[in-house]
C-alpha positions as a printed Julia matrix, in Angstrom:
460×3 Matrix{Float64}:
  93.84   90.92  100.01
  95.31   87.68  101.75
  96.65   88.74  105.38
  99.86   86.51  105.61
 100.73   87.61  109.34
  98.08   87.27  112.77
  98.25   87.59  116.18
  98.81   84.35  118.16
  94.95   85.89  119.69
  93.52   85.35  116.67
  93.83   81.98  115.91
  92.34   78.44  117.43
  94.53   75.08  117.15
  97.63   76.37  115.36
 100.08   74.08  113.27
 103.43   74.06  114.77
 106.38   74.03  112.01
 110.14   72.77  113.39
 112.89   73.9   111.01
 115.91   70.97  110.6
 119.19   70.87  108.72
 119.18   67.6   107.25
 121.56   66.52  109.83
 119.4    66.73  111.96
 117.09   64.98  110.82
 117.15   61.32  111.75
 117.87   62.53  114.99
 114.64   64.02  115.1
 112.54   61.35  113.78
 114.14   59.03  115.94
 112.92   60.66  118.58
 109.08   60.82  116.97
 108.72   57.32  116.63
 108.19   54.91  114.14
 105.46   56.03  112.55
 106.72   59.78  111.81
 109.86   57.79  110.67
 108.15   55.8   108.19
 105.95   58.59  107.31
 109.11   60.66  106.23
 110.37   57.83  104.33
 107.04   57.19  102.35
 107.42   60.82  101.19
 110.73   60.7   100.58
 111.15   63.84  103.08
 115.44   64.48  102.92
 114.7    67.94  104.61
 116.57   70.04  101.6
 115.89   73.4   101.95
 112.14   74.66  101.14
 111.62   71.18  101.43
 108.09   70.21  104.0
 106.67   67.26  105.3
 103.46   67.05  107.18
 102.95   64.87  109.57
  99.08   64.06  110.77
  97.59   63.0   114.05
  95.3    59.79  114.53
  92.22   61.99  112.97
  94.65   62.24  109.85
  94.52   66.35  110.7
  98.0    68.09  110.63
  99.58   68.15  113.66
 103.39   69.27  112.47
 105.23   70.43  109.73
 109.07   69.99  109.31
 110.86   72.47  106.98
 113.99   71.69  105.68
 117.04   73.83  105.71
 119.8    71.46  103.97
 123.31   71.33  105.29
 122.9    74.57  106.58
 120.42   78.03  107.51
 120.08   80.08  104.85
 119.13   84.12  105.32
 115.95   84.82  106.93
 114.04   86.18  104.0
 114.7    83.39  101.56
 113.66   81.21  104.27
 110.12   83.33  105.14
 110.18   82.81  101.14
 109.96   79.26  101.26
 107.96   78.82  103.64
 105.08   81.09  102.28
 105.4    78.81   98.69
 105.56   75.15  100.74
 103.19   75.32  103.42
  99.89   73.97  103.35
  96.5    75.52  104.34
  96.52   76.76  107.63
  97.62   78.62  110.32
 101.23   78.08  111.24
 103.33   78.97  114.65
 107.33   78.6   114.28
 108.79   76.28  116.99
 112.2    74.91  116.79
 114.86   75.89  114.4
 114.29   79.36  113.84
 116.11   82.11  115.2
 114.99   85.93  113.11
 111.5    85.3   113.21
 111.07   89.31  112.02
 113.3    88.2   109.17
 111.47   85.48  108.26
 107.7    86.81  108.72
 108.68   89.59  105.86
 109.98   87.13  103.83
 107.05   85.25  104.11
 104.8    88.49  103.81
 106.66   89.6   100.54
 107.05   86.22   98.72
 102.97   86.08   99.85
 102.09   89.55   97.25
  99.41   89.17   95.24
  98.0    92.05   93.11
  94.4    91.19   92.01
  93.01   94.58   90.98
  91.91   93.06   87.92
  92.0    89.64   88.12
  90.65   86.64   90.85
  94.41   85.36   91.66
  94.9    81.98   94.23
  95.82   83.85   97.51
  98.02   81.7    99.35
  96.4    80.21  101.79
  99.35   80.01  104.72
  99.08   82.37  107.6
 101.74   82.94  110.03
 101.8    83.14  113.61
 103.5    86.09  115.29
 103.0    85.87  118.93
 105.59   88.92  119.82
 103.4    92.39  118.99
 106.55   93.66  118.75
 107.47   92.39  115.55
 104.62   93.25  113.98
 105.0    96.72  115.03
 108.42   96.95  113.17
 106.95   95.21  110.25
 103.82   97.18  109.34
 105.36  100.03  108.12
 107.86   97.86  105.61
 105.28   95.73  104.34
 103.06   99.24  103.79
 105.72  100.98  102.01
 106.71   98.12  100.02
 103.07   96.64   98.8
 101.92  100.31   98.21
 104.67  100.85   95.94
 104.38   97.79   94.43
 100.85   98.17   93.98
 101.18  101.62   92.26
 103.5   100.42   89.36
 101.51   97.16   88.43
  98.21   99.5    87.26
  98.0    99.85   84.1
  99.12  103.17   82.68
  95.07  103.93   81.43
  94.27  103.74   85.57
  97.59  105.03   86.16
  98.14  109.1    84.87
  99.31  112.0    86.72
  96.04  113.32   87.85
  95.93  109.52   89.52
 100.16  109.25   90.44
  99.01  112.64   92.78
  96.09  111.38   94.37
  97.8   108.82   95.77
 100.07  110.43   96.99
  97.52  112.9    98.54
  96.01  109.8   100.24
  99.36  108.81  101.88
  99.91  112.11  103.02
  96.94  113.59  103.73
  95.83  110.93  105.79
  98.86  111.34  108.32
  98.47  115.18  108.5
 100.97  115.82  105.89
 100.29  118.81  103.14
 100.36  118.39   99.49
 100.43  120.97   96.23
 100.23  120.3    93.05
 101.71  122.27   90.59
 100.01  122.85   87.12
  99.19  124.39   83.97
 101.01  128.11   82.97
 102.76  127.93   86.55
 104.22  124.45   85.31
 105.7   125.97   82.29
 106.45  128.9    84.19
 108.21  127.8    86.82
 110.01  124.0    85.58
 110.25  123.83   81.9
 111.65  120.96   82.01
 108.79  119.09   83.13
 106.38  120.64   80.91
 108.04  119.72   77.27
 108.38  116.5    78.63
 104.18  116.36   79.48
 102.95  118.68   76.87
 102.41  116.09   74.23
 100.05  114.0    76.11
  96.3   114.54   76.91
  96.7   114.43   80.34
  98.31  117.51   81.61
 101.83  117.32   83.55
 102.28  117.87   86.98
 104.44  118.42   89.81
 103.6   117.11   92.74
 105.16  118.73   96.3
 103.94  117.0    99.69
 105.34  117.54  103.14
 104.93  115.96  106.11
 107.46  116.31  109.66
 107.88  118.87  111.89
 110.08  121.97  109.96
 112.15  121.75  112.9
 113.57  118.34  112.07
 116.42  117.38  109.65
 115.11  118.14  105.86
 115.37  114.93  104.09
 113.82  114.89  100.51
 112.98  112.03   97.69
 112.62  112.82   94.85
 110.85  110.68   92.11
 110.89  110.09   88.2
 107.12  109.88   87.95
 106.56  109.26   84.05
 103.42  107.21   84.18
 103.91  105.81   80.06
 106.91  106.27   77.79
 106.07  105.89   74.4
 109.89  107.5    73.25
 108.37  109.99   72.38
 109.0   111.41   68.86
 112.04  108.95   69.05
 109.15  106.32   69.41
 110.26  103.36   71.09
 109.98   99.79   69.34
 106.98   97.34   70.41
 109.4    95.68   72.53
 110.83   98.31   74.48
 107.33   99.53   75.21
 106.01   96.94   76.61
 106.96   97.35   80.11
 106.63  101.31   79.79
 103.52  101.23   82.32
 106.64  100.63   85.19
 108.3   104.04   83.98
 107.17  105.65   87.17
 108.54  103.4    89.42
 111.19  105.39   90.52
 107.5   107.86   92.32
 106.47  104.71   93.36
 109.13  103.77   95.1
 110.15  107.39   96.67
 105.93  106.76   97.96
 106.73  102.95   99.32
 109.58  104.74  101.38
 107.58  107.69  102.37
 105.08  105.25  103.85
 107.58  103.91  106.25
 108.68  106.73  107.28
 105.29  107.75  107.9
 104.2   105.03  109.44
 107.25  104.76  111.6
 106.74  108.46  113.06
 110.36  108.94  112.0
 111.67  112.54  113.6
 112.33  114.54  110.42
 110.98  117.28  107.78
 110.28  115.14  105.0
 109.33  116.27  101.29
 108.67  114.0    98.63
 108.6   116.0    94.79
 107.06  113.88   91.77
 107.29  115.3    88.27
 104.01  113.38   86.93
 104.35  113.35   83.25
 103.33  111.03   80.33
 105.62  110.93   77.43
 103.02  110.77   74.7
 103.36  111.84   70.7
 101.27  114.78   69.18
 101.78  118.24   67.44
 102.92  119.35   71.08
 105.66  116.82   71.91
 108.85  117.95   72.17
 111.53  117.53   69.75
 115.23  116.43   68.92
 117.03  119.91   69.1
 114.65  121.11   70.95
 116.72  123.62   73.61
 114.97  124.27   76.9
 116.0   126.22   80.27
 115.69  124.75   82.86
 114.55  125.37   86.27
 117.73  126.07   87.3
 118.67  128.12   84.48
 120.86  125.54   82.71
 119.88  125.48   78.72
 119.28  121.53   77.4
 119.1   120.71   74.31
 117.44  117.2    73.29
 119.58  114.68   71.45
 116.56  111.73   71.89
 112.82  112.46   73.4
 112.98  108.8    74.58
 115.68  110.43   77.68
 112.91  112.11   79.09
 113.57  110.85   82.69
 116.64  113.55   83.42
 114.89  116.06   81.96
 112.19  115.64   84.62
 114.02  115.15   87.37
 116.26  118.07   86.72
 113.86  120.34   87.19
 112.6   118.4    90.79
 116.27  118.11   91.97
 115.99  121.83   91.28
 113.62  122.52   93.38
 114.53  120.37   96.38
 117.97  121.93   96.09
 116.48  125.22   96.76
 115.69  124.94  100.3
 119.37  122.62  100.76
 118.06  119.83  102.63
 120.29  117.39  104.84
 119.75  115.04  101.81
 118.31  114.44   98.85
 117.7   110.38   97.35
 116.42  110.71   93.96
 114.94  107.16   92.16
 113.98  106.56   88.46
 113.84  103.52   86.33
 116.12  105.81   83.7
 118.51  103.41   82.04
 119.15  100.25   79.73
 122.57  100.76   80.22
 121.94  100.15   83.94
 120.4    97.01   83.32
 122.99   96.18   81.23
 126.02   96.83   83.76
 124.27   95.2    86.9
 120.88   92.65   85.98
 117.29   93.82   86.92
 117.85   93.1    90.61
 120.82   94.85   91.79
 120.52   98.92   91.58
 123.35  101.32   91.05
 123.74  103.74   93.35
 126.0   107.01   92.79
 127.05  109.71   95.31
 129.89  111.33   96.13
 129.58  111.09   99.73
 132.07  108.22  100.76
 130.32  107.86  103.66
 126.69  108.07  102.91
 128.15  105.46   99.97
 129.21  103.24  102.52
 126.42  103.19  105.24
 124.22  102.41  102.15
 125.97   99.82  101.39
 126.1    98.48  104.87
 121.86   98.76  105.17
 121.36   97.35  101.72
 123.73   93.86  103.14
 122.34   94.09  106.08
 118.67   93.82  104.74
 119.03   91.58  101.81
 117.98   95.09   99.99
 120.77   93.94   96.71
 122.46   97.63   95.52
 125.58   98.32   93.85
 127.7   101.59   93.87
 128.52  103.07   90.58
 131.08  105.97   89.83
 130.09  109.78   88.91
 133.48  109.23   86.9
 134.09  113.46   86.22
 135.85  112.38   82.98
 132.75  111.29   80.92
 131.14  115.05   81.14
 132.6   115.76   78.45
 129.97  113.06   76.77
 127.22  115.67   77.41
 127.98  118.44   76.76
 126.22  120.78   73.94
 127.42  123.24   70.63
 124.33  124.68   71.3
 123.45  124.72   74.82
 124.78  123.91   78.59
 124.05  120.65   77.76
 122.69  117.28   76.24
 120.15  115.14   77.26
 122.44  112.37   75.54
 125.64  110.76   74.97
 126.89  113.16   72.14
 130.05  111.11   71.94
 129.33  109.36   69.81
 129.79  105.75   71.22
 127.12  105.06   73.04
 129.29  104.46   76.4
 128.62  104.38   80.14
 125.32  105.54   79.5
 123.95  105.47   82.99
 126.8   107.18   84.56
 126.4   109.76   82.34
 122.47  110.23   83.05
 123.84  110.35   86.63
 126.07  112.9    86.1
 123.54  114.83   84.2
 121.71  114.61   87.32
 124.24  116.05   89.55
 124.38  119.6    87.67
 121.15  119.65   88.99
 121.99  119.69   93.2
 125.01  122.43   94.76
 123.73  122.73   97.8
 121.96  119.82   99.98
 123.96  118.03  102.57
 124.11  115.19  100.71
 122.68  113.4    97.09
 122.35  110.26   95.73
 120.7   108.44   92.94
 119.63  105.64   92.56
 118.82  103.69   88.8
 116.48  101.29   89.78
 114.53   98.47   87.33
 110.74   98.59   90.06
 110.59   95.15   87.93
 111.27   91.54   88.57
 110.71   89.86   85.94
 111.05   86.55   86.64
 110.07   85.01   90.24
 112.6    84.08   92.7
 112.66   83.73   96.83
 110.7    86.82   98.33
 110.13   88.58   95.34
 107.46   88.36   93.21
 106.68   88.81   89.44
 105.33   92.07   88.57
 106.46   96.06   90.15
 109.64   95.66   93.07
 110.56   97.7    95.71
 114.09   98.4    95.49
 116.44  100.27   97.85
 113.79  101.68   99.83
 114.47   98.63  102.98
 117.82   99.53  102.96
 117.13  103.66  103.04
 114.54  102.88  105.5
 117.08  101.24  107.75
 119.56  103.66  107.31
 117.4   106.23  107.92
 115.5   104.84  110.55
 119.02  103.88  112.17
 119.92  107.57  111.72
 116.93  109.27  113.02
 114.89  106.35  114.88
């Protein structure tokens, strides 16, 4: 695994990088001398954003690298990503022209991520030297959590079933003094009927992962993640094009585990609980059917309108469990609806809460750490869309119009939370389809940097 950040004491003869605006280039080259000026002209270096120029010494070795900002300095994460992609082989230290070292180092590291479990990939060969130990300590939980989330999503479903997802959660919590229990079989069927119904069609047994860490006397924060390790759509089977990325349907579980890793490694003073319904939505004689009715853990009956709307079913039972101990905050994350992608695209996850203060706080931290999020409304009049003539609720929009799919999914989940101090639901995509800035192609850590920043500010 490539290590993008290294401490100063581990390097010999580092190469200095100088950041320049286009307007600063001429003066810099004048001061550097005729050789540097001629070299920049020969390489057509104009200090456009991301452009680099390696300036050699008398022996032909790189002595300095110039990095272009263009007309104005960019966001630190974007700057770090550009450095990761454009620096040559070597270990580099940032000198003049770089201010937010922590942000640049974070962008550099995120852009350097590669998933190489199954295929040898060419590692980024550049490394960034960080002389401030506090910066390395600050970034370690964030990078560990982001890598965990991405690795879990990128792992194919044949190697990431309910059992393997439970093992990943066990490893994280047990290594750091946490506790975990996994509920299966008759107990799952009797106490979590919706989770059992969704997962029962697979030969890989469904389970509920329930992990805790921290002191019971600290504020209770509970994370709930959708852990559908693969979604065929069930009997309402998806077309091939809709199924190709369904290994990422456990992206909610992956991201809450990533956020948990950040919290645990930073030792935030809270009693953390992570609840993950881990299932495969498969097709067999045991698969649940359209028009089936199940009574949830909370006692509300649910009519199945479509077996491909399974995520909200497993979350409903998990949220009911989370709500029973009245935590201060419940956060749930799920790759829940295509409607959210239609509305906001893959890079801007919507979130839903009726806590105005919490909504504003999330927005502030989202912007502060460049982890884009957008609040959507829990529009109460749309509750009529999830009514059923047979049961208390329907798991899909029954109006026939197909409107407001992400909103109605959030409204469905809201029925299962009533005792928590606050609740927020994130409808994430969990995937970057086209590599851009510090986001690499594949599994993506979404919303968790913003949430970690919020929790660290509140409890750190």
